[in-house]
Amino acid sequence: MKHMLIAIALLIITAVVTIFYFRSISQANLKPADLLKHVPGDAALVLEYNNDDSFYEAFNDNNLFASILGPIKTREFALLKKALMQNAVFKSYFKNRPFYVSVHPLTGEQIDVLITTTAANPGKEKLYKNAAILNDPNFKANVSYPGYTKLLKLDIAGMGRSFFISESDDHVFSASFSLPLLRIAAEYDIKNQRNDFYQVPDQQHANAFGLLYINYAQLKPLVAQVFSGSNPELLKSFKSLAAQAALSFNYRKDALMFNGLTAIDAKKPASYLNLFAAQQPLDNSLKDIFPATTAYSTSFSVSDPQRFITDLAQWIGKSGLHKSSVELFEKIKAETGVNIDHEINKQLGAEFATLTTRFQERYAIVDVKNGAQILPPLINISTMRDDGIGQFNYEKIPFFLFGDAFSNFNKPYFTIVNNYLILANTPGELHSFIESYNNQKFLSKTETFNSFDNLLSEKSNVSFYLNFKNASHVFQRDMKPGFYSAYNNAEPGLKNFYGLSFQLSASDNNFYTNLCLYQPVSDTSSVKNNN
């Protein structure tokens, strides 16, 4: 009996050890989709890549990532990588491991990242107890920090601030320069909390050089962290989209390019951009008449204008504004005899756009079928000037006719230029546009814009464009002081990029998505990827 009890006890011990051993092995070899679940769900952006030499060597001969990070963070990460990869334990744990580098909205005037990963062969000791780390002469390691437990604090000569690493019970590691981000990671419970990052097939993971995940819902607080709030239209439509994106990463000497799918969450209330998912992508031609001073713009294309009109009316109804819309157009009809919504809708072309210039002029441009025919009904509902410019006598007409993108044009001035309806909030802005148009001072007449445009998709339904040089004055006005100082003084920095483009093209009620950052160089190479 005694021997039987001993045998049973040994079997139980063996079973427990085996369970914990294989649990440790399974955690160390998590599939990318499973490891991604450990990234806290409030992340706005997540970059996934393998921590191997080939990834870093790809950017040895250009400044693309250095321009994104800025000189201070570039130096920090270079020192960090050098110190950690010289340590045998760190090297055996993390070399060739998948890294998830996530950006989370916080409250300070600095953006830090959180790194989430697993170890290749986690040892029996926790990382923060490992003597080979605690005694490494290349950095000072400390496991005690006020208010935190099981936290490894590293101080590396010349880095200027501490780097922190935490290890969960199942060998998932979180690391950051930011203690608040470590706190978020520590409090994130994957059993009771769930991030909604879009999952790509295993084969796409195997072929991709890297992946970028976008959580559209978190773009709004991230933009609010950087900007003061006086500029509501920057990425306005994108910030309200209930969707997740997973984009494969390609690169050239002069550009970072991401493409993949934006998956719309059909269970959540539809945003304005949902209206374009039911359309077909079209060539973008309005960009050809954007002023050369354009700082940023958002262009929209609809293959079926009548369906867009119907869908917009339903969206306005679900927003609780149907009564206001009906009352407005009934009032206009009663006072002027003009059924203005019908008159404009029957002339609606395939494109419209909003843009802001470096001088903070704001325009809306609508492609119409016949400018001469749409002018008389517009005159009848407006107060006209001698220069061919009029002002609507009623508020919110653009919003109810074209949707949320036009909400900043409450009671605008307008003019007709050929077959384009141009809206602005002052007559002076319209005069400036007319002068640019008549003298063909267009972005499309500049060599750099055309080089950038050649990298973009020819067809889309929604296209955001940002010109960093032209946007500098807008950034100075609207960015919080700490962020603008970093943006303006960093060399290299984001201001070294020429432009950014973000395009959505309807595909099975979702969006095929292209993101491009362009930094001109004298010599460009072909696109590089692993596909």
Coordinates of C-alpha atoms in Angstrom, one line a residue:
M1 CA 0.0 0.0 0.0
K2 CA 2.8 2.3 0.9
H3 CA 4.6 1.7 -2.4
M4 CA 1.3 2.2 -4.2
L5 CA 0.8 5.7 -2.6
I6 CA 4.4 6.6 -3.5
A7 CA 3.8 5.5 -7.1
I8 CA 0.6 7.5 -7.3
A9 CA 2.4 10.6 -5.8
L10 CA 5.2 10.3 -8.4
L11 CA 2.7 10.0 -11.2
I12 CA 0.9 13.2 -10.0
I13 CA 4.2 15.1 -9.7
T14 CA 5.2 13.9 -13.1
A15 CA 1.9 15.0 -14.6
V16 CA 2.1 18.4 -13.0
V17 CA 5.7 19.0 -14.1
T18 CA 4.8 17.8 -17.6
I19 CA 1.7 20.1 -17.8
F20 CA 3.8 23.1 -16.7
Y21 CA 6.6 22.2 -19.0
F22 CA 4.5 21.9 -22.1
R23 CA 2.5 25.0 -21.0
S24 CA 5.8 26.9 -21.0
I25 CA 6.8 25.5 -24.3
S26 CA 3.4 26.3 -25.9
Q27 CA 3.5 29.8 -24.6
A28 CA 7.0 30.2 -26.0
N29 CA 5.8 29.1 -29.4
L30 CA 2.6 31.0 -29.5
K31 CA 1.2 31.5 -33.0
P32 CA 1.2 35.1 -34.1
A33 CA -2.5 35.4 -33.8
D34 CA -2.4 34.1 -30.2
L35 CA 0.5 36.4 -29.2
L36 CA -1.3 39.3 -30.7
K37 CA -4.1 38.7 -28.2
H38 CA -1.7 39.8 -25.4
V39 CA -1.4 43.3 -26.9
P40 CA -3.7 45.6 -24.8
G41 CA -6.9 46.4 -26.8
D42 CA -6.5 50.2 -26.5
A43 CA -3.6 50.2 -29.0
A44 CA -4.2 52.4 -32.0
L45 CA -1.3 51.0 -34.1
V46 CA 0.7 47.8 -33.9
L47 CA 3.7 47.0 -36.0
E48 CA 4.6 43.3 -36.1
Y49 CA 8.0 42.1 -37.3
N50 CA 10.6 39.5 -36.6
N51 CA 13.5 40.6 -34.4
D52 CA 16.2 39.4 -36.8
D53 CA 19.1 41.1 -38.6
S54 CA 17.5 41.2 -42.0
F55 CA 14.7 43.5 -40.8
Y56 CA 17.2 46.1 -39.4
E57 CA 19.6 45.7 -42.3
A58 CA 16.8 46.6 -44.8
F59 CA 16.9 50.2 -43.5
N60 CA 20.7 50.7 -43.1
D61 CA 20.9 52.8 -46.3
N62 CA 17.9 55.1 -45.7
N63 CA 16.4 57.3 -43.1
L64 CA 12.8 56.2 -43.3
F65 CA 12.4 54.7 -39.8
A66 CA 14.8 57.3 -38.4
S67 CA 12.5 60.0 -39.8
I68 CA 9.5 58.4 -38.1
L69 CA 11.2 57.9 -34.7
G70 CA 13.3 61.1 -34.7
P71 CA 16.9 61.3 -33.6
I72 CA 16.4 60.8 -29.9
K73 CA 14.3 57.7 -30.1
T74 CA 16.5 56.3 -32.9
R75 CA 19.5 56.6 -30.7
E76 CA 17.7 55.1 -27.7
F77 CA 16.7 52.0 -29.7
A78 CA 20.1 51.6 -31.2
L79 CA 21.8 51.7 -27.7
L80 CA 19.1 49.4 -26.4
K81 CA 19.5 46.8 -29.2
K82 CA 23.2 46.8 -28.9
A83 CA 23.3 46.3 -25.1
L84 CA 20.6 43.6 -25.1
M85 CA 21.9 41.6 -28.0
Q86 CA 25.4 41.5 -26.4
N87 CA 23.8 39.7 -23.4
A88 CA 23.7 35.9 -24.0
V89 CA 20.4 35.5 -22.1
F90 CA 18.6 38.3 -23.9
K91 CA 20.0 37.1 -27.2
S92 CA 18.8 33.5 -26.7
Y93 CA 15.4 34.7 -25.5
F94 CA 14.5 37.3 -28.2
K95 CA 16.6 36.9 -31.3
N96 CA 14.4 36.0 -34.3
R97 CA 11.3 36.3 -32.1
P98 CA 8.1 38.1 -33.3
F99 CA 7.9 41.6 -31.8
Y100 CA 4.6 43.6 -31.6
V101 CA 5.4 47.3 -31.2
S102 CA 2.2 49.1 -30.2
V103 CA 1.2 52.7 -29.9
H104 CA -1.3 53.6 -27.2
P105 CA -3.1 56.9 -26.5
L106 CA -1.8 58.4 -23.2
T107 CA -2.0 61.9 -21.7
G108 CA 1.6 63.2 -21.9
E109 CA 3.3 65.1 -24.7
Q110 CA 5.4 62.2 -25.8
I111 CA 4.5 59.0 -27.6
D112 CA 6.2 55.8 -26.4
V113 CA 5.7 52.3 -27.6
L114 CA 5.0 49.0 -25.9
I115 CA 6.8 45.8 -27.1
T116 CA 5.1 42.5 -26.6
T117 CA 6.9 39.2 -27.3
T118 CA 7.7 35.7 -26.1
A119 CA 11.0 34.0 -25.5
A120 CA 12.4 31.3 -27.7
N121 CA 13.6 29.1 -24.8
P122 CA 12.4 30.6 -21.5
G123 CA 14.6 29.5 -18.6
K124 CA 13.5 28.2 -15.3
E125 CA 14.3 31.5 -13.6
K126 CA 12.3 34.6 -14.3
L127 CA 14.1 37.2 -16.3
Y128 CA 14.2 39.6 -13.5
K129 CA 16.0 37.0 -11.3
N130 CA 18.6 35.9 -13.8
A131 CA 22.2 36.5 -12.5
A132 CA 23.6 36.8 -16.1
I133 CA 21.4 39.9 -16.5
L134 CA 21.7 41.4 -13.1
N135 CA 25.5 41.2 -13.3
D136 CA 26.0 42.4 -16.9
P137 CA 28.5 45.2 -17.1
N138 CA 26.9 46.7 -20.2
F139 CA 23.9 48.1 -18.2
K140 CA 22.7 48.5 -14.7
A141 CA 19.8 46.2 -13.9
N142 CA 17.5 46.7 -10.9
V143 CA 14.5 44.6 -9.9
S144 CA 13.1 47.1 -7.4
Y145 CA 11.0 50.1 -8.5
P146 CA 8.5 51.9 -6.3
G147 CA 4.9 50.6 -6.9
Y148 CA 6.0 47.8 -9.2
T149 CA 6.9 44.1 -8.6
K150 CA 8.5 41.6 -10.9
L151 CA 9.9 44.4 -13.0
L152 CA 13.3 44.6 -14.6
K153 CA 14.7 48.1 -14.8
L154 CA 17.6 48.7 -17.2
D155 CA 19.8 51.7 -17.3
I156 CA 22.2 51.9 -20.2
A157 CA 25.0 54.4 -20.5
G158 CA 24.2 57.3 -22.8
M159 CA 20.5 56.4 -23.1
G160 CA 19.2 59.1 -20.7
R161 CA 16.2 57.2 -19.3
S162 CA 15.4 53.7 -18.0
F163 CA 13.9 50.8 -20.0
F164 CA 11.6 48.4 -18.3
I165 CA 10.7 44.7 -18.9
S166 CA 8.1 42.6 -17.3
E167 CA 7.4 38.9 -17.6
S168 CA 4.0 37.3 -17.1
D169 CA 3.5 33.9 -15.5
D170 CA 3.2 32.3 -18.9
H171 CA 6.4 33.9 -20.3
V172 CA 4.9 36.7 -22.3
F173 CA 7.1 39.8 -22.1
S174 CA 6.1 43.4 -22.1
A175 CA 8.8 46.2 -22.5
S176 CA 8.7 49.9 -22.7
F177 CA 10.4 53.2 -21.7
S178 CA 7.0 54.1 -20.3
L179 CA 5.8 52.8 -16.9
P180 CA 2.2 53.8 -17.6
L181 CA 2.3 51.5 -20.7
L182 CA 3.8 48.7 -18.5
R183 CA 0.9 49.2 -16.1
I184 CA -1.6 48.9 -18.9
A185 CA 0.0 45.6 -20.0
A186 CA 0.1 44.3 -16.5
E187 CA -3.6 45.0 -15.9
Y188 CA -4.7 43.6 -19.3
D189 CA -6.4 40.3 -18.8
I190 CA -6.8 38.3 -22.0
K191 CA -9.3 36.0 -20.4
N192 CA -11.8 38.7 -19.6
Q193 CA -10.7 41.4 -22.1
R194 CA -10.4 41.0 -25.8
N195 CA -8.7 43.1 -28.4
D196 CA -10.4 43.1 -31.8
F197 CA -7.3 43.3 -34.0
Y198 CA -8.0 41.8 -37.5
Q199 CA -6.4 38.4 -37.8
V200 CA -4.6 37.5 -41.1
P201 CA -4.1 33.9 -42.3
D202 CA -0.9 32.1 -41.2
Q203 CA 0.4 32.0 -44.7
Q204 CA 0.2 35.8 -44.9
H205 CA 2.2 36.0 -41.7
A206 CA 4.8 33.7 -43.2
N207 CA 5.2 35.8 -46.4
A208 CA 5.0 39.3 -44.9
F209 CA 8.1 41.3 -44.2
G210 CA 6.0 42.9 -41.5
L211 CA 2.4 43.8 -40.6
L212 CA 0.7 46.9 -39.5
Y213 CA -2.5 46.6 -37.5
I214 CA -4.8 49.7 -37.2
N215 CA -7.5 50.0 -34.6
Y216 CA -9.6 52.9 -36.1
A217 CA -11.6 53.4 -32.8
Q218 CA -8.3 54.4 -31.1
L219 CA -7.3 57.0 -33.7
K220 CA -9.5 59.6 -32.1
P221 CA -7.8 59.6 -28.6
L222 CA -4.4 59.3 -30.3
V223 CA -5.0 62.4 -32.4
A224 CA -6.4 64.1 -29.3
Q225 CA -3.2 63.4 -27.5
V226 CA -1.2 65.1 -30.2
F227 CA -3.5 68.0 -31.2
S228 CA -5.2 70.7 -29.1
G229 CA -8.6 70.0 -30.4
S230 CA -9.0 73.2 -32.5
N231 CA -8.7 71.2 -35.7
P232 CA -11.6 68.8 -35.8
E233 CA -11.4 67.8 -39.5
L234 CA -8.0 66.1 -39.5
L235 CA -8.7 62.4 -40.1
K236 CA -12.2 63.2 -39.0
S237 CA -14.0 60.5 -41.1
F238 CA -11.4 57.8 -40.3
K239 CA -11.6 58.4 -36.5
S240 CA -15.3 57.4 -36.4
L241 CA -15.0 54.2 -38.5
A242 CA -15.7 51.0 -36.5
A243 CA -13.1 48.8 -38.1
Q244 CA -9.8 47.0 -37.8
A245 CA -7.0 46.8 -40.5
A246 CA -4.1 44.4 -41.1
L247 CA -1.7 45.6 -43.7
S248 CA 1.4 43.9 -45.2
F249 CA 4.5 46.0 -45.1
N250 CA 6.6 46.7 -48.2
Y251 CA 9.4 49.3 -48.6
R252 CA 11.6 51.1 -51.1
K253 CA 14.5 53.5 -50.5
D254 CA 12.1 56.4 -50.7
A255 CA 8.8 55.0 -49.3
L256 CA 7.1 52.8 -46.7
M257 CA 4.0 51.1 -48.1
F258 CA 1.3 49.1 -46.4
N259 CA -1.6 47.3 -48.1
G260 CA -4.3 44.9 -46.9
L261 CA -7.8 44.8 -45.7
T262 CA -9.9 47.1 -43.4
A263 CA -12.6 44.9 -41.9
I264 CA -15.7 46.9 -40.9
D265 CA -17.5 45.8 -37.7
A266 CA -21.0 45.3 -38.9
K267 CA -22.3 44.9 -35.3
K268 CA -21.4 48.5 -34.4
P269 CA -23.3 51.7 -35.6
A270 CA -22.4 52.6 -39.2
S271 CA -20.1 55.7 -39.6
Y272 CA -20.1 58.1 -42.5
L273 CA -17.4 56.0 -44.3
N274 CA -19.6 52.9 -44.3
L275 CA -21.6 54.6 -47.0
F276 CA -18.7 54.2 -49.4
A277 CA -18.2 50.5 -48.8
A278 CA -21.2 49.8 -51.0
Q279 CA -19.7 51.7 -54.0
Q280 CA -17.1 50.7 -56.6
P281 CA -13.6 52.3 -56.6
L282 CA -13.1 55.0 -59.2
D283 CA -10.2 57.0 -60.6
N284 CA -9.5 60.1 -58.6
S285 CA -9.5 63.2 -60.8
L286 CA -10.4 66.0 -58.3
K287 CA -6.8 65.9 -57.0
D288 CA -5.7 67.4 -60.4
I289 CA -7.2 70.8 -59.4
F290 CA -6.1 70.9 -55.7
P291 CA -4.1 74.1 -55.1
A292 CA -0.3 73.7 -54.8
T293 CA -0.6 75.0 -51.2
T294 CA -2.8 72.0 -50.1
A295 CA -1.8 70.8 -46.6
Y296 CA -4.2 67.9 -46.4
S297 CA -7.3 66.7 -48.1
T298 CA -9.9 63.9 -48.1
S299 CA -11.4 62.8 -51.4
F300 CA -14.5 60.7 -51.9
S301 CA -15.7 58.8 -55.0
V302 CA -19.1 57.2 -55.6
S303 CA -19.8 54.9 -58.6
D304 CA -23.5 55.2 -58.0
P305 CA -24.4 58.7 -56.8
Q306 CA -28.1 57.9 -56.5
R307 CA -27.4 55.0 -54.1
F308 CA -25.1 57.3 -52.1
I309 CA -27.9 59.8 -51.8
T310 CA -30.3 57.1 -50.6
D311 CA -27.8 55.6 -48.2
L312 CA -26.9 59.1 -46.9
A313 CA -30.5 59.8 -46.1
Q314 CA -30.8 56.6 -44.2
W315 CA -27.6 57.4 -42.3
I316 CA -28.9 60.8 -41.4
G317 CA -32.1 59.2 -40.2
K318 CA -30.3 56.8 -38.0
S319 CA -28.3 59.7 -36.6
G320 CA -31.6 61.3 -35.4
L321 CA -31.4 64.2 -37.9
H322 CA -34.1 63.1 -40.4
K323 CA -36.7 65.6 -39.0
S324 CA -34.2 68.5 -39.1
S325 CA -33.3 67.6 -42.7
V326 CA -36.9 67.5 -43.9
E327 CA -37.8 70.7 -42.1
L328 CA -34.8 72.6 -43.7
F329 CA -35.6 71.6 -47.3
E330 CA -39.4 72.2 -46.8
K331 CA -38.6 75.7 -45.4
I332 CA -36.3 76.5 -48.4
K333 CA -39.0 75.2 -50.8
A334 CA -41.7 77.3 -49.1
E335 CA -39.6 80.5 -49.1
T336 CA -37.9 80.3 -52.5
G337 CA -39.9 77.8 -54.5
V338 CA -36.7 75.8 -55.1
N339 CA -36.5 72.1 -54.3
I340 CA -32.7 72.5 -53.7
D341 CA -31.9 69.0 -52.6
H342 CA -33.5 67.6 -55.8
E343 CA -31.7 70.2 -57.9
I344 CA -28.3 69.5 -56.5
N345 CA -28.8 65.7 -56.3
K346 CA -29.6 65.4 -59.9
Q347 CA -26.4 67.2 -60.8
L348 CA -24.2 65.3 -58.4
G349 CA -21.1 63.8 -60.1
A350 CA -18.9 61.0 -59.0
E351 CA -16.5 62.9 -56.7
F352 CA -16.3 65.4 -53.9
A353 CA -13.5 66.5 -51.6
T354 CA -12.6 68.7 -48.7
L355 CA -9.1 70.3 -48.2
T356 CA -7.1 72.7 -46.1
T357 CA -4.2 74.8 -47.4
R358 CA -1.0 75.8 -45.7
F359 CA -2.7 79.2 -45.2
Q360 CA -5.5 77.4 -43.3
E361 CA -8.0 78.1 -46.1
R362 CA -10.7 75.4 -46.2
Y363 CA -12.5 74.3 -49.3
A364 CA -15.1 71.8 -50.4
I365 CA -15.1 70.8 -54.0
V366 CA -18.1 68.9 -55.7
D367 CA -18.0 67.5 -59.2
V368 CA -21.3 68.4 -60.9
K369 CA -22.6 67.3 -64.2
N370 CA -23.4 70.8 -65.5
G371 CA -22.2 73.9 -63.7
A372 CA -24.4 76.2 -65.8
Q373 CA -27.6 74.3 -64.9
I374 CA -26.9 74.1 -61.2
L375 CA -26.2 77.8 -60.8
P376 CA -29.7 79.3 -61.1
P377 CA -31.2 77.3 -58.2
L378 CA -28.2 78.1 -56.1
I379 CA -28.7 81.8 -56.8
N380 CA -32.3 81.6 -55.7
I381 CA -31.4 80.3 -52.2
S382 CA -28.4 82.6 -51.7
T383 CA -27.3 86.2 -51.4
M384 CA -25.2 87.0 -54.4
R385 CA -22.3 89.5 -54.7
D386 CA -21.0 91.3 -57.8
D387 CA -18.0 89.0 -58.2
G388 CA -20.0 85.8 -59.0
I389 CA -19.8 84.6 -55.4
G390 CA -22.8 83.9 -53.3
Q391 CA -23.6 82.9 -49.7
F392 CA -26.3 80.3 -48.8
N393 CA -29.1 81.9 -46.9
Y394 CA -29.7 78.7 -44.9
E395 CA -27.5 76.7 -42.6
K396 CA -26.4 73.0 -42.9
I397 CA -27.3 72.5 -46.6
P398 CA -23.8 71.0 -47.3
F399 CA -24.1 68.6 -44.4
F400 CA -27.5 67.3 -45.3
L401 CA -26.6 67.0 -49.0
F402 CA -23.0 65.5 -48.8
G403 CA -22.7 64.2 -45.2
D404 CA -20.4 64.5 -42.3
A405 CA -17.3 65.5 -44.3
F406 CA -19.0 68.9 -45.0
S407 CA -20.0 69.7 -41.5
N408 CA -17.5 72.5 -41.2
F409 CA -19.3 74.4 -44.0
N410 CA -22.3 75.5 -42.1
K411 CA -23.5 78.6 -44.2
P412 CA -20.7 78.8 -46.8
Y413 CA -19.9 81.0 -49.7
F414 CA -19.9 79.4 -53.1
T415 CA -18.9 79.8 -56.7
I416 CA -19.1 77.7 -59.8
V417 CA -15.8 77.0 -61.7
N418 CA -16.6 75.1 -64.9
N419 CA -18.3 71.9 -63.6
Y420 CA -17.1 72.2 -60.0
L421 CA -19.1 73.6 -57.1
I422 CA -16.6 75.3 -54.7
L423 CA -17.5 76.1 -51.1
A424 CA -15.5 78.1 -48.6
N425 CA -16.3 80.0 -45.4
T426 CA -15.1 83.4 -46.7
P427 CA -15.2 85.2 -50.1
G428 CA -11.4 85.8 -49.8
E429 CA -10.8 82.0 -49.8
L430 CA -12.9 81.6 -52.9
H431 CA -10.9 84.4 -54.7
S432 CA -7.7 82.6 -53.7
F433 CA -9.0 79.3 -55.2
I434 CA -10.1 81.0 -58.4
E435 CA -6.7 82.6 -58.8
S436 CA -5.0 79.2 -58.3
Y437 CA -7.4 77.6 -60.8
N438 CA -7.0 80.2 -63.5
N439 CA -3.2 80.2 -63.2
Q440 CA -3.1 76.4 -62.9
K441 CA -1.2 76.5 -59.6
F442 CA -2.0 72.9 -58.8
L443 CA -0.3 70.1 -56.9
S444 CA -0.6 68.0 -60.0
K445 CA 1.8 70.4 -61.8
T446 CA 4.6 69.6 -59.3
E447 CA 7.1 66.9 -60.0
T448 CA 7.3 65.6 -56.4
F449 CA 3.6 65.2 -56.1
N450 CA 3.4 63.2 -59.3
S451 CA 6.3 60.9 -58.2
F452 CA 4.4 60.3 -55.0
D453 CA 1.1 59.8 -56.8
N454 CA 2.7 57.1 -59.0
L455 CA 3.1 55.0 -55.8
L456 CA -0.6 55.2 -55.0
S457 CA -3.6 53.2 -56.1
E458 CA -5.3 54.8 -59.1
K459 CA -8.7 53.9 -57.9
S460 CA -10.3 54.4 -54.5
N461 CA -13.4 55.5 -52.7
V462 CA -11.8 57.5 -49.9
S463 CA -8.4 59.0 -50.1
F464 CA -6.6 61.1 -47.4
Y465 CA -3.5 63.1 -48.4
L466 CA -1.1 65.0 -46.2
N467 CA 1.7 67.3 -47.4
F468 CA 4.1 67.7 -44.5
K469 CA 5.7 70.9 -45.7
N470 CA 2.4 72.6 -46.4
A471 CA 0.9 71.3 -43.1
S472 CA 3.7 72.8 -41.0
H473 CA 1.8 76.0 -40.3
V474 CA -1.4 74.1 -39.4
F475 CA 0.7 71.8 -37.1
Q476 CA 2.2 74.9 -35.4
R477 CA -1.3 76.2 -34.7
D478 CA -3.0 72.9 -33.7
M479 CA -0.3 70.6 -32.2
K480 CA 0.3 70.7 -28.5
P481 CA 3.5 72.6 -27.8
G482 CA 5.6 69.6 -26.8
F483 CA 4.7 67.6 -29.9
Y484 CA 5.2 70.6 -32.3
S485 CA 8.6 71.3 -30.8
A486 CA 9.6 67.7 -31.3
Y487 CA 8.2 67.7 -34.9
N488 CA 9.8 71.0 -35.8
N489 CA 13.2 70.4 -34.3
A490 CA 13.8 66.7 -35.0
E491 CA 16.4 66.0 -37.7
P492 CA 15.8 63.6 -39.2
G493 CA 12.1 63.7 -38.4
L494 CA 8.6 63.4 -39.9
K495 CA 9.0 66.8 -41.6
N496 CA 11.5 65.1 -43.9
F497 CA 8.7 63.1 -45.5
Y498 CA 7.0 64.7 -48.5
G499 CA 3.6 63.2 -48.0
L500 CA 1.3 60.5 -46.6
S501 CA -1.6 58.9 -48.3
F502 CA -4.3 56.6 -46.8
Q503 CA -6.7 55.1 -49.4
L504 CA -9.8 53.0 -48.9
S505 CA -11.2 51.0 -51.8
A506 CA -14.6 49.2 -51.4
S507 CA -14.3 45.4 -51.5
D508 CA -17.1 43.1 -50.4
N509 CA -18.5 45.7 -48.0
N510 CA -15.1 46.2 -46.5
F511 CA -12.1 48.3 -47.7
Y512 CA -8.9 47.3 -49.4
T513 CA -6.5 49.7 -47.9
N514 CA -3.2 51.4 -49.0
L515 CA -1.0 53.5 -46.8
C516 CA 2.1 55.2 -48.1
L517 CA 4.8 57.5 -46.6
Y518 CA 7.1 59.1 -49.2
Q519 CA 10.5 60.6 -48.7
P520 CA 12.1 61.6 -52.0
V521 CA 15.7 60.6 -52.7
S522 CA 17.8 60.9 -55.8
D523 CA 17.9 57.2 -56.4
T524 CA 15.0 54.8 -55.9
S525 CA 14.8 51.1 -55.9
S526 CA 12.1 48.6 -56.7
V527 CA 9.6 47.5 -54.1
K528 CA 11.0 44.9 -51.8
N529 CA 8.9 42.3 -49.9
N530 CA 8.8 38.6 -49.3
N531 CA 5.9 37.8 -51.5

